[in-house]
Amino acid sequence: MTLRKIAGLGALLSLVMPGLALAEEAAAPALNSGDTAWMLTATALVLFMTIPGLALFYGGMVRSKNVLSVMMQCFAITGVMSILWVVFGYSLAFDTTGMEKGVLNFNSFVGGLSKAFLSGVTPSSLTSATALFPEAVFITFQMTFAIITPALIVGAFAERMKFSAMLIFMTVWFTLVYAPIAHMVWSGDGALMWDWGVLDFAGGTVVHINAGIAGLICCLVLGKRKGYPTTPMAPHNLGYTLIGAAMLWIGWFGFNAGSAAAANGTAGMAMLVTQIATAAAALGWMFAEWIGHGKPSALGIASGVVAGLVAITPAAGTVGPMGALVIGLASGVICYFCATSLKRKLGYDDSLDAFGVHGIGGIVGALLTGVFAAPALGGFGAVTDIGAQFWIQAKGVIFTVVYTAIVTYVILKVLDMVMGLRVSEEEESVGLDLAQHNERGYNL
């Protein structure tokens, strides 16, 4: 080979090699700073929903002698769930070892422990080849979901459960109910409800139906509060409740738009439909109450806000604006009747309407997702057969209701036998702030 040829080959390589290096670099997953920034923000917004949002929302609705107990429960649950998530929760929910699309096995129901104690997670770990932000951010984002779900249950048994029993119940419930349901819906190919084709963008099934049904079982097993329903038990500070509802509304943009796992068009549409559905539900509840009782109430519109947020959650990534409008109106009106007329008729004491708003709103949203995700009705999902998708959504709802109800009931009955669930009548009369924490919310 002549020197001229060698020189020519060298020149060619000098031109080709940078291109090859660039192609190799492009093929390798790389962190997307925009997506990362959005997911960091969304994670903070979802945590904001529990503390202080839910703590204030629930705290204002109880009697003054129990305000600290409810807020304390929200803060304690935040701490407990954070640690459980790190130790084994994340692994049980998102470990995909042994899973294969279309194959039903043990790992279709719950993940393994290969990610226990966050094994293998480093600053450079990315979520996947398509969602290019740190796995640490994804872990924290999903942790905030694991925090708010059990915290929602508090509203059903407020003013009567022992703090110690509550902590143990939440620990066991998280392990046996929340983590498996999250795995079955969200962990990908091979997971039970994922393979069924259940659409749950941000937690209508995993969070709201799950918490609402658990709340219903809790209030049935614990029984009614002393004096319910003859003794007046009006909310002691509706200002707190309205502030809390406003915080939930704002934080929910992280909940729903954050579930796009990217700063993209899906996140933008999720934000838009969340606002539309929430506004429609707030007005739906308000006008239904106005017609039924002659006056609209602040508590009613705050409850309507939450009902709309709940119902749009499973649909936020697949429905269009008009579908969101229908879902919001439906949830506002239906949840109003379930939290008032149905509750009075059946006689259960769901203290702060955890079931009436979250359980019912979650069911309404999950079912209507199967309808309005269809492009034929303005949706952005891959739904071509509305009837078939509606049945898939119904299967997911039925499975979650049955599984959560049975396991929650067993946990409560065992704990009641072992340590007792409920405070004494004297403690209930004094109030849980003093009886359980030796503090008062107000020192006049």
PDB file of N, CA and C in Angstrom, residues 359-440:
ATOM      1  N   GLY A 359     -63.749   6.154  46.816  1.00  0.00           N
ATOM      2  CA  GLY A 359     -64.187   4.859  46.296  1.00  0.00           C
ATOM      3  C   GLY A 359     -65.127   5.012  45.117  1.00  0.00           C
ATOM      4  N   ILE A 360     -66.190   5.791  45.310  1.00  0.00           N
ATOM      5  CA  ILE A 360     -67.171   5.981  44.250  1.00  0.00           C
ATOM      6  C   ILE A 360     -66.582   6.779  43.088  1.00  0.00           C
ATOM      7  N   GLY A 361     -65.868   7.855  43.389  1.00  0.00           N
ATOM      8  CA  GLY A 361     -65.247   8.642  42.327  1.00  0.00           C
ATOM      9  C   GLY A 361     -64.253   7.831  41.515  1.00  0.00           C
ATOM     10  N   GLY A 362     -63.488   6.977  42.189  1.00  0.00           N
ATOM     11  CA  GLY A 362     -62.538   6.120  41.486  1.00  0.00           C
ATOM     12  C   GLY A 362     -63.229   5.140  40.562  1.00  0.00           C
ATOM     13  N   ILE A 363     -64.349   4.576  41.022  1.00  0.00           N
ATOM     14  CA  ILE A 363     -65.100   3.626  40.191  1.00  0.00           C
ATOM     15  C   ILE A 363     -65.700   4.325  38.972  1.00  0.00           C
ATOM     16  N   VAL A 364     -66.305   5.489  39.207  1.00  0.00           N
ATOM     17  CA  VAL A 364     -66.873   6.258  38.090  1.00  0.00           C
ATOM     18  C   VAL A 364     -65.796   6.578  37.057  1.00  0.00           C
ATOM     19  N   GLY A 365     -64.659   7.064  37.528  1.00  0.00           N
ATOM     20  CA  GLY A 365     -63.584   7.427  36.615  1.00  0.00           C
ATOM     21  C   GLY A 365     -63.004   6.237  35.877  1.00  0.00           C
ATOM     22  N   ALA A 366     -62.810   5.128  36.583  1.00  0.00           N
ATOM     23  CA  ALA A 366     -62.238   3.935  35.954  1.00  0.00           C
ATOM     24  C   ALA A 366     -63.147   3.403  34.850  1.00  0.00           C
ATOM     25  N   LEU A 367     -64.441   3.356  35.112  1.00  0.00           N
ATOM     26  CA  LEU A 367     -65.380   2.836  34.110  1.00  0.00           C
ATOM     27  C   LEU A 367     -65.484   3.776  32.908  1.00  0.00           C
ATOM     28  N   LEU A 368     -65.595   5.069  33.171  1.00  0.00           N
ATOM     29  CA  LEU A 368     -65.753   6.026  32.068  1.00  0.00           C
ATOM     30  C   LEU A 368     -64.469   6.205  31.263  1.00  0.00           C
ATOM     31  N   THR A 369     -63.337   5.843  31.843  1.00  0.00           N
ATOM     32  CA  THR A 369     -62.091   5.838  31.064  1.00  0.00           C
ATOM     33  C   THR A 369     -62.223   4.912  29.866  1.00  0.00           C
ATOM     34  N   GLY A 370     -62.860   3.770  30.090  1.00  0.00           N
ATOM     35  CA  GLY A 370     -63.058   2.814  29.008  1.00  0.00           C
ATOM     36  C   GLY A 370     -63.921   3.340  27.884  1.00  0.00           C
ATOM     37  N   VAL A 371     -64.714   4.352  28.177  1.00  0.00           N
ATOM     38  CA  VAL A 371     -65.585   4.956  27.168  1.00  0.00           C
ATOM     39  C   VAL A 371     -64.885   6.117  26.458  1.00  0.00           C
ATOM     40  N   PHE A 372     -64.386   7.062  27.235  1.00  0.00           N
ATOM     41  CA  PHE A 372     -63.901   8.313  26.650  1.00  0.00           C
ATOM     42  C   PHE A 372     -62.438   8.281  26.234  1.00  0.00           C
ATOM     43  N   ALA A 373     -61.750   7.149  26.445  1.00  0.00           N
ATOM     44  CA  ALA A 373     -60.406   7.011  25.889  1.00  0.00           C
ATOM     45  C   ALA A 373     -60.450   6.705  24.396  1.00  0.00           C
ATOM     46  N   ALA A 374     -61.617   6.366  23.904  1.00  0.00           N
ATOM     47  CA  ALA A 374     -61.760   6.016  22.490  1.00  0.00           C
ATOM     48  C   ALA A 374     -61.601   7.255  21.607  1.00  0.00           C
ATOM     49  N   PRO A 375     -60.780   7.187  20.577  1.00  0.00           N
ATOM     50  CA  PRO A 375     -60.646   8.321  19.646  1.00  0.00           C
ATOM     51  C   PRO A 375     -61.977   8.748  19.038  1.00  0.00           C
ATOM     52  N   ALA A 376     -62.912   7.807  18.911  1.00  0.00           N
ATOM     53  CA  ALA A 376     -64.223   8.142  18.355  1.00  0.00           C
ATOM     54  C   ALA A 376     -64.969   9.139  19.225  1.00  0.00           C
ATOM     55  N   LEU A 377     -64.613   9.203  20.513  1.00  0.00           N
ATOM     56  CA  LEU A 377     -65.250  10.135  21.439  1.00  0.00           C
ATOM     57  C   LEU A 377     -64.263  11.208  21.912  1.00  0.00           C
ATOM     58  N   GLY A 378     -63.274  11.479  21.097  1.00  0.00           N
ATOM     59  CA  GLY A 378     -62.332  12.547  21.395  1.00  0.00           C
ATOM     60  C   GLY A 378     -61.164  12.144  22.261  1.00  0.00           C
ATOM     61  N   GLY A 379     -61.010  10.850  22.529  1.00  0.00           N
ATOM     62  CA  GLY A 379     -59.913  10.393  23.370  1.00  0.00           C
ATOM     63  C   GLY A 379     -58.631  10.165  22.592  1.00  0.00           C
ATOM     64  N   PHE A 380     -57.580   9.827  23.330  1.00  0.00           N
ATOM     65  CA  PHE A 380     -56.265   9.631  22.719  1.00  0.00           C
ATOM     66  C   PHE A 380     -55.706   8.242  23.015  1.00  0.00           C
ATOM     67  N   GLY A 381     -56.573   7.334  23.458  1.00  0.00           N
ATOM     68  CA  GLY A 381     -56.144   5.973  23.720  1.00  0.00           C
ATOM     69  C   GLY A 381     -56.242   5.115  22.472  1.00  0.00           C
ATOM     70  N   ALA A 382     -55.900   3.844  22.620  1.00  0.00           N
ATOM     71  CA  ALA A 382     -55.948   2.915  21.495  1.00  0.00           C
ATOM     72  C   ALA A 382     -57.227   2.076  21.554  1.00  0.00           C
ATOM     73  N   VAL A 383     -58.303   2.669  22.030  1.00  0.00           N
ATOM     74  CA  VAL A 383     -59.559   1.943  22.210  1.00  0.00           C
ATOM     75  C   VAL A 383     -60.355   1.970  20.917  1.00  0.00           C
ATOM     76  N   THR A 384     -60.559   0.797  20.343  1.00  0.00           N
ATOM     77  CA  THR A 384     -61.364   0.695  19.128  1.00  0.00           C
ATOM     78  C   THR A 384     -62.729   0.082  19.403  1.00  0.00           C
ATOM     79  N   ASP A 385     -62.834  -0.696  20.472  1.00  0.00           N
ATOM     80  CA  ASP A 385     -64.097  -1.332  20.868  1.00  0.00           C
ATOM     81  C   ASP A 385     -64.451  -0.843  22.264  1.00  0.00           C
ATOM     82  N   ILE A 386     -65.361   0.123  22.337  1.00  0.00           N
ATOM     83  CA  ILE A 386     -65.690   0.741  23.631  1.00  0.00           C
ATOM     84  C   ILE A 386     -66.294  -0.278  24.586  1.00  0.00           C
ATOM     85  N   GLY A 387     -67.184  -1.127  24.091  1.00  0.00           N
ATOM     86  CA  GLY A 387     -67.803  -2.135  24.945  1.00  0.00           C
ATOM     87  C   GLY A 387     -66.783  -3.081  25.553  1.00  0.00           C
ATOM     88  N   ALA A 388     -65.823  -3.518  24.737  1.00  0.00           N
ATOM     89  CA  ALA A 388     -64.788  -4.434  25.228  1.00  0.00           C
ATOM     90  C   ALA A 388     -63.911  -3.762  26.276  1.00  0.00           C
ATOM     91  N   GLN A 389     -63.523  -2.502  26.024  1.00  0.00           N
ATOM     92  CA  GLN A 389     -62.683  -1.795  26.985  1.00  0.00           C
ATOM     93  C   GLN A 389     -63.442  -1.508  28.276  1.00  0.00           C
ATOM     94  N   PHE A 390     -64.731  -1.185  28.157  1.00  0.00           N
ATOM     95  CA  PHE A 390     -65.542  -0.957  29.348  1.00  0.00           C
ATOM     96  C   PHE A 390     -65.559  -2.208  30.217  1.00  0.00           C
ATOM     97  N   TRP A 391     -65.675  -3.381  29.597  1.00  0.00           N
ATOM     98  CA  TRP A 391     -65.672  -4.627  30.358  1.00  0.00           C
ATOM     99  C   TRP A 391     -64.310  -4.869  31.004  1.00  0.00           C
ATOM    100  N   ILE A 392     -63.238  -4.542  30.297  1.00  0.00           N
ATOM    101  CA  ILE A 392     -61.897  -4.677  30.888  1.00  0.00           C
ATOM    102  C   ILE A 392     -61.776  -3.782  32.120  1.00  0.00           C
ATOM    103  N   GLN A 393     -62.259  -2.545  32.003  1.00  0.00           N
ATOM    104  CA  GLN A 393     -62.217  -1.618  33.137  1.00  0.00           C
ATOM    105  C   GLN A 393     -63.060  -2.164  34.294  1.00  0.00           C
ATOM    106  N   ALA A 394     -64.227  -2.713  33.969  1.00  0.00           N
ATOM    107  CA  ALA A 394     -65.103  -3.276  35.010  1.00  0.00           C
ATOM    108  C   ALA A 394     -64.431  -4.449  35.707  1.00  0.00           C
ATOM    109  N   LYS A 395     -63.730  -5.280  34.938  1.00  0.00           N
ATOM    110  CA  LYS A 395     -63.000  -6.401  35.554  1.00  0.00           C
ATOM    111  C   LYS A 395     -61.960  -5.894  36.542  1.00  0.00           C
ATOM    112  N   GLY A 396     -61.239  -4.845  36.140  1.00  0.00           N
ATOM    113  CA  GLY A 396     -60.242  -4.268  37.041  1.00  0.00           C
ATOM    114  C   GLY A 396     -60.873  -3.719  38.309  1.00  0.00           C
ATOM    115  N   VAL A 397     -62.014  -3.040  38.164  1.00  0.00           N
ATOM    116  CA  VAL A 397     -62.730  -2.497  39.324  1.00  0.00           C
ATOM    117  C   VAL A 397     -63.192  -3.628  40.248  1.00  0.00           C
ATOM    118  N   ILE A 398     -63.827  -4.640  39.667  1.00  0.00           N
ATOM    119  CA  ILE A 398     -64.366  -5.755  40.469  1.00  0.00           C
ATOM    120  C   ILE A 398     -63.246  -6.471  41.209  1.00  0.00           C
ATOM    121  N   PHE A 399     -62.153  -6.756  40.499  1.00  0.00           N
ATOM    122  CA  PHE A 399     -61.043  -7.458  41.141  1.00  0.00           C
ATOM    123  C   PHE A 399     -60.499  -6.641  42.304  1.00  0.00           C
ATOM    124  N   THR A 400     -60.289  -5.353  42.085  1.00  0.00           N
ATOM    125  CA  THR A 400     -59.735  -4.495  43.134  1.00  0.00           C
ATOM    126  C   THR A 400     -60.676  -4.409  44.330  1.00  0.00           C
ATOM    127  N   VAL A 401     -61.970  -4.233  44.075  1.00  0.00           N
ATOM    128  CA  VAL A 401     -62.949  -4.147  45.165  1.00  0.00           C
ATOM    129  C   VAL A 401     -62.946  -5.418  45.992  1.00  0.00           C
ATOM    130  N   VAL A 402     -63.006  -6.558  45.341  1.00  0.00           N
ATOM    131  CA  VAL A 402     -63.081  -7.839  46.061  1.00  0.00           C
ATOM    132  C   VAL A 402     -61.789  -8.112  46.815  1.00  0.00           C
ATOM    133  N   TYR A 403     -60.654  -7.971  46.137  1.00  0.00           N
ATOM    134  CA  TYR A 403     -59.366  -8.250  46.778  1.00  0.00           C
ATOM    135  C   TYR A 403     -59.134  -7.323  47.972  1.00  0.00           C
ATOM    136  N   THR A 404     -59.322  -6.034  47.759  1.00  0.00           N
ATOM    137  CA  THR A 404     -59.077  -5.063  48.829  1.00  0.00           C
ATOM    138  C   THR A 404     -60.025  -5.274  49.996  1.00  0.00           C
ATOM    139  N   ALA A 405     -61.295  -5.516  49.717  1.00  0.00           N
ATOM    140  CA  ALA A 405     -62.283  -5.710  50.793  1.00  0.00           C
ATOM    141  C   ALA A 405     -61.946  -6.920  51.647  1.00  0.00           C
ATOM    142  N   ILE A 406     -61.627  -8.027  51.010  1.00  0.00           N
ATOM    143  CA  ILE A 406     -61.356  -9.263  51.763  1.00  0.00           C
ATOM    144  C   ILE A 406     -60.092  -9.135  52.601  1.00  0.00           C
ATOM    145  N   VAL A 407     -59.011  -8.687  51.977  1.00  0.00           N
ATOM    146  CA  VAL A 407     -57.740  -8.613  52.706  1.00  0.00           C
ATOM    147  C   VAL A 407     -57.815  -7.565  53.817  1.00  0.00           C
ATOM    148  N   THR A 408     -58.435  -6.425  53.538  1.00  0.00           N
ATOM    149  CA  THR A 408     -58.576  -5.390  54.564  1.00  0.00           C
ATOM    150  C   THR A 408     -59.384  -5.903  55.747  1.00  0.00           C
ATOM    151  N   TYR A 409     -60.460  -6.599  55.477  1.00  0.00           N
ATOM    152  CA  TYR A 409     -61.302  -7.156  56.544  1.00  0.00           C
ATOM    153  C   TYR A 409     -60.507  -8.127  57.416  1.00  0.00           C
ATOM    154  N   VAL A 410     -59.745  -9.009  56.797  1.00  0.00           N
ATOM    155  CA  VAL A 410     -58.964  -9.995  57.558  1.00  0.00           C
ATOM    156  C   VAL A 410     -57.923  -9.277  58.427  1.00  0.00           C
ATOM    157  N   ILE A 411     -57.223  -8.307  57.864  1.00  0.00           N
ATOM    158  CA  ILE A 411     -56.214  -7.562  58.636  1.00  0.00           C
ATOM    159  C   ILE A 411     -56.853  -6.909  59.863  1.00  0.00           C
ATOM    160  N   LEU A 412     -57.982  -6.249  59.667  1.00  0.00           N
ATOM    161  CA  LEU A 412     -58.649  -5.544  60.767  1.00  0.00           C
ATOM    162  C   LEU A 412     -59.126  -6.506  61.847  1.00  0.00           C
ATOM    163  N   LYS A 413     -59.704  -7.620  61.457  1.00  0.00           N
ATOM    164  CA  LYS A 413     -60.226  -8.573  62.446  1.00  0.00           C
ATOM    165  C   LYS A 413     -59.093  -9.190  63.264  1.00  0.00           C
ATOM    166  N   VAL A 414     -57.996  -9.495  62.609  1.00  0.00           N
ATOM    167  CA  VAL A 414     -56.848 -10.056  63.341  1.00  0.00           C
ATOM    168  C   VAL A 414     -56.288  -9.027  64.316  1.00  0.00           C
ATOM    169  N   LEU A 415     -56.114  -7.799  63.861  1.00  0.00           N
ATOM    170  CA  LEU A 415     -55.599  -6.755  64.745  1.00  0.00           C
ATOM    171  C   LEU A 415     -56.551  -6.478  65.900  1.00  0.00           C
ATOM    172  N   ASP A 416     -57.840  -6.528  65.634  1.00  0.00           N
ATOM    173  CA  ASP A 416     -58.818  -6.286  66.700  1.00  0.00           C
ATOM    174  C   ASP A 416     -58.707  -7.347  67.781  1.00  0.00           C
ATOM    175  N   MET A 417     -58.489  -8.598  67.369  1.00  0.00           N
ATOM    176  CA  MET A 417     -58.329  -9.684  68.343  1.00  0.00           C
ATOM    177  C   MET A 417     -57.027  -9.551  69.128  1.00  0.00           C
ATOM    178  N   VAL A 418     -55.981  -9.105  68.463  1.00  0.00           N
ATOM    179  CA  VAL A 418     -54.655  -9.044  69.083  1.00  0.00           C
ATOM    180  C   VAL A 418     -54.497  -7.822  69.989  1.00  0.00           C
ATOM    181  N   MET A 419     -54.914  -6.643  69.535  1.00  0.00           N
ATOM    182  CA  MET A 419     -54.624  -5.428  70.292  1.00  0.00           C
ATOM    183  C   MET A 419     -55.803  -4.472  70.423  1.00  0.00           C
ATOM    184  N   GLY A 420     -56.867  -4.744  69.726  1.00  0.00           N
ATOM    185  CA  GLY A 420     -58.003  -3.826  69.752  1.00  0.00           C
ATOM    186  C   GLY A 420     -57.776  -2.667  68.802  1.00  0.00           C
ATOM    187  N   LEU A 421     -58.836  -2.276  68.115  1.00  0.00           N
ATOM    188  CA  LEU A 421     -58.719  -1.213  67.120  1.00  0.00           C
ATOM    189  C   LEU A 421     -59.177   0.137  67.632  1.00  0.00           C
ATOM    190  N   ARG A 422     -60.137   0.112  68.534  1.00  0.00           N
ATOM    191  CA  ARG A 422     -60.862   1.340  68.836  1.00  0.00           C
ATOM    192  C   ARG A 422     -60.507   1.875  70.220  1.00  0.00           C
ATOM    193  N   VAL A 423     -60.502   3.207  70.328  1.00  0.00           N
ATOM    194  CA  VAL A 423     -60.283   3.829  71.642  1.00  0.00           C
ATOM    195  C   VAL A 423     -61.502   3.571  72.521  1.00  0.00           C
ATOM    196  N   SER A 424     -61.341   3.769  73.822  1.00  0.00           N
ATOM    197  CA  SER A 424     -62.467   3.583  74.741  1.00  0.00           C
ATOM    198  C   SER A 424     -63.488   4.704  74.549  1.00  0.00           C
ATOM    199  N   GLU A 425     -64.699   4.481  75.087  1.00  0.00           N
ATOM    200  CA  GLU A 425     -65.741   5.511  74.987  1.00  0.00           C
ATOM    201  C   GLU A 425     -65.312   6.795  75.688  1.00  0.00           C
ATOM    202  N   GLU A 426     -64.606   6.646  76.810  1.00  0.00           N
ATOM    203  CA  GLU A 426     -64.133   7.825  77.535  1.00  0.00           C
ATOM    204  C   GLU A 426     -63.140   8.616  76.694  1.00  0.00           C
ATOM    205  N   GLU A 427     -62.195   7.898  76.068  1.00  0.00           N
ATOM    206  CA  GLU A 427     -61.205   8.570  75.220  1.00  0.00           C
ATOM    207  C   GLU A 427     -61.874   9.238  74.027  1.00  0.00           C
ATOM    208  N   GLU A 428     -62.876   8.582  73.464  1.00  0.00           N
ATOM    209  CA  GLU A 428     -63.579   9.162  72.328  1.00  0.00           C
ATOM    210  C   GLU A 428     -64.322  10.432  72.736  1.00  0.00           C
ATOM    211  N   SER A 429     -64.875  10.427  73.940  1.00  0.00           N
ATOM    212  CA  SER A 429     -65.583  11.617  74.426  1.00  0.00           C
ATOM    213  C   SER A 429     -64.629  12.772  74.676  1.00  0.00           C
ATOM    214  N   VAL A 430     -63.470  12.470  75.254  1.00  0.00           N
ATOM    215  CA  VAL A 430     -62.463  13.500  75.524  1.00  0.00           C
ATOM    216  C   VAL A 430     -61.888  14.040  74.220  1.00  0.00           C
ATOM    217  N   GLY A 431     -61.737  13.155  73.249  1.00  0.00           N
ATOM    218  CA  GLY A 431     -61.118  13.516  71.978  1.00  0.00           C
ATOM    219  C   GLY A 431     -59.754  12.874  71.849  1.00  0.00           C
ATOM    220  N   LEU A 432     -59.405  12.504  70.647  1.00  0.00           N
ATOM    221  CA  LEU A 432     -58.146  11.777  70.433  1.00  0.00           C
ATOM    222  C   LEU A 432     -56.918  12.657  70.588  1.00  0.00           C
ATOM    223  N   ASP A 433     -57.083  13.974  70.463  1.00  0.00           N
ATOM    224  CA  ASP A 433     -55.925  14.849  70.651  1.00  0.00           C
ATOM    225  C   ASP A 433     -55.339  14.676  72.048  1.00  0.00           C
ATOM    226  N   LEU A 434     -56.198  14.754  73.045  1.00  0.00           N
ATOM    227  CA  LEU A 434     -55.753  14.576  74.431  1.00  0.00           C
ATOM    228  C   LEU A 434     -55.515  13.108  74.763  1.00  0.00           C
ATOM    229  N   ALA A 435     -56.452  12.249  74.378  1.00  0.00           N
ATOM    230  CA  ALA A 435     -56.392  10.846  74.786  1.00  0.00           C
ATOM    231  C   ALA A 435     -55.207  10.101  74.181  1.00  0.00           C
ATOM    232  N   GLN A 436     -54.861  10.429  72.924  1.00  0.00           N
ATOM    233  CA  GLN A 436     -53.802   9.686  72.249  1.00  0.00           C
ATOM    234  C   GLN A 436     -52.474  10.429  72.163  1.00  0.00           C
ATOM    235  N   HIS A 437     -52.524  11.770  72.277  1.00  0.00           N
ATOM    236  CA  HIS A 437     -51.290  12.538  72.074  1.00  0.00           C
ATOM    237  C   HIS A 437     -50.999  13.544  73.175  1.00  0.00           C
ATOM    238  N   ASN A 438     -51.907  13.669  74.126  1.00  0.00           N
ATOM    239  CA  ASN A 438     -51.749  14.587  75.270  1.00  0.00           C
ATOM    240  C   ASN A 438     -51.497  16.025  74.811  1.00  0.00           C
ATOM    241  N   GLU A 439     -52.214  16.423  73.770  1.00  0.00           N
ATOM    242  CA  GLU A 439     -52.110  17.784  73.251  1.00  0.00           C
ATOM    243  C   GLU A 439     -53.487  18.282  72.840  1.00  0.00           C
ATOM    244  N   ARG A 440     -53.593  19.585  72.679  1.00  0.00           N
ATOM    245  CA  ARG A 440     -54.814  20.180  72.171  1.00  0.00           C
ATOM    246  C   ARG A 440     -54.489  20.960  70.888  1.00  0.00           C
TER     247      ARG A 440
END
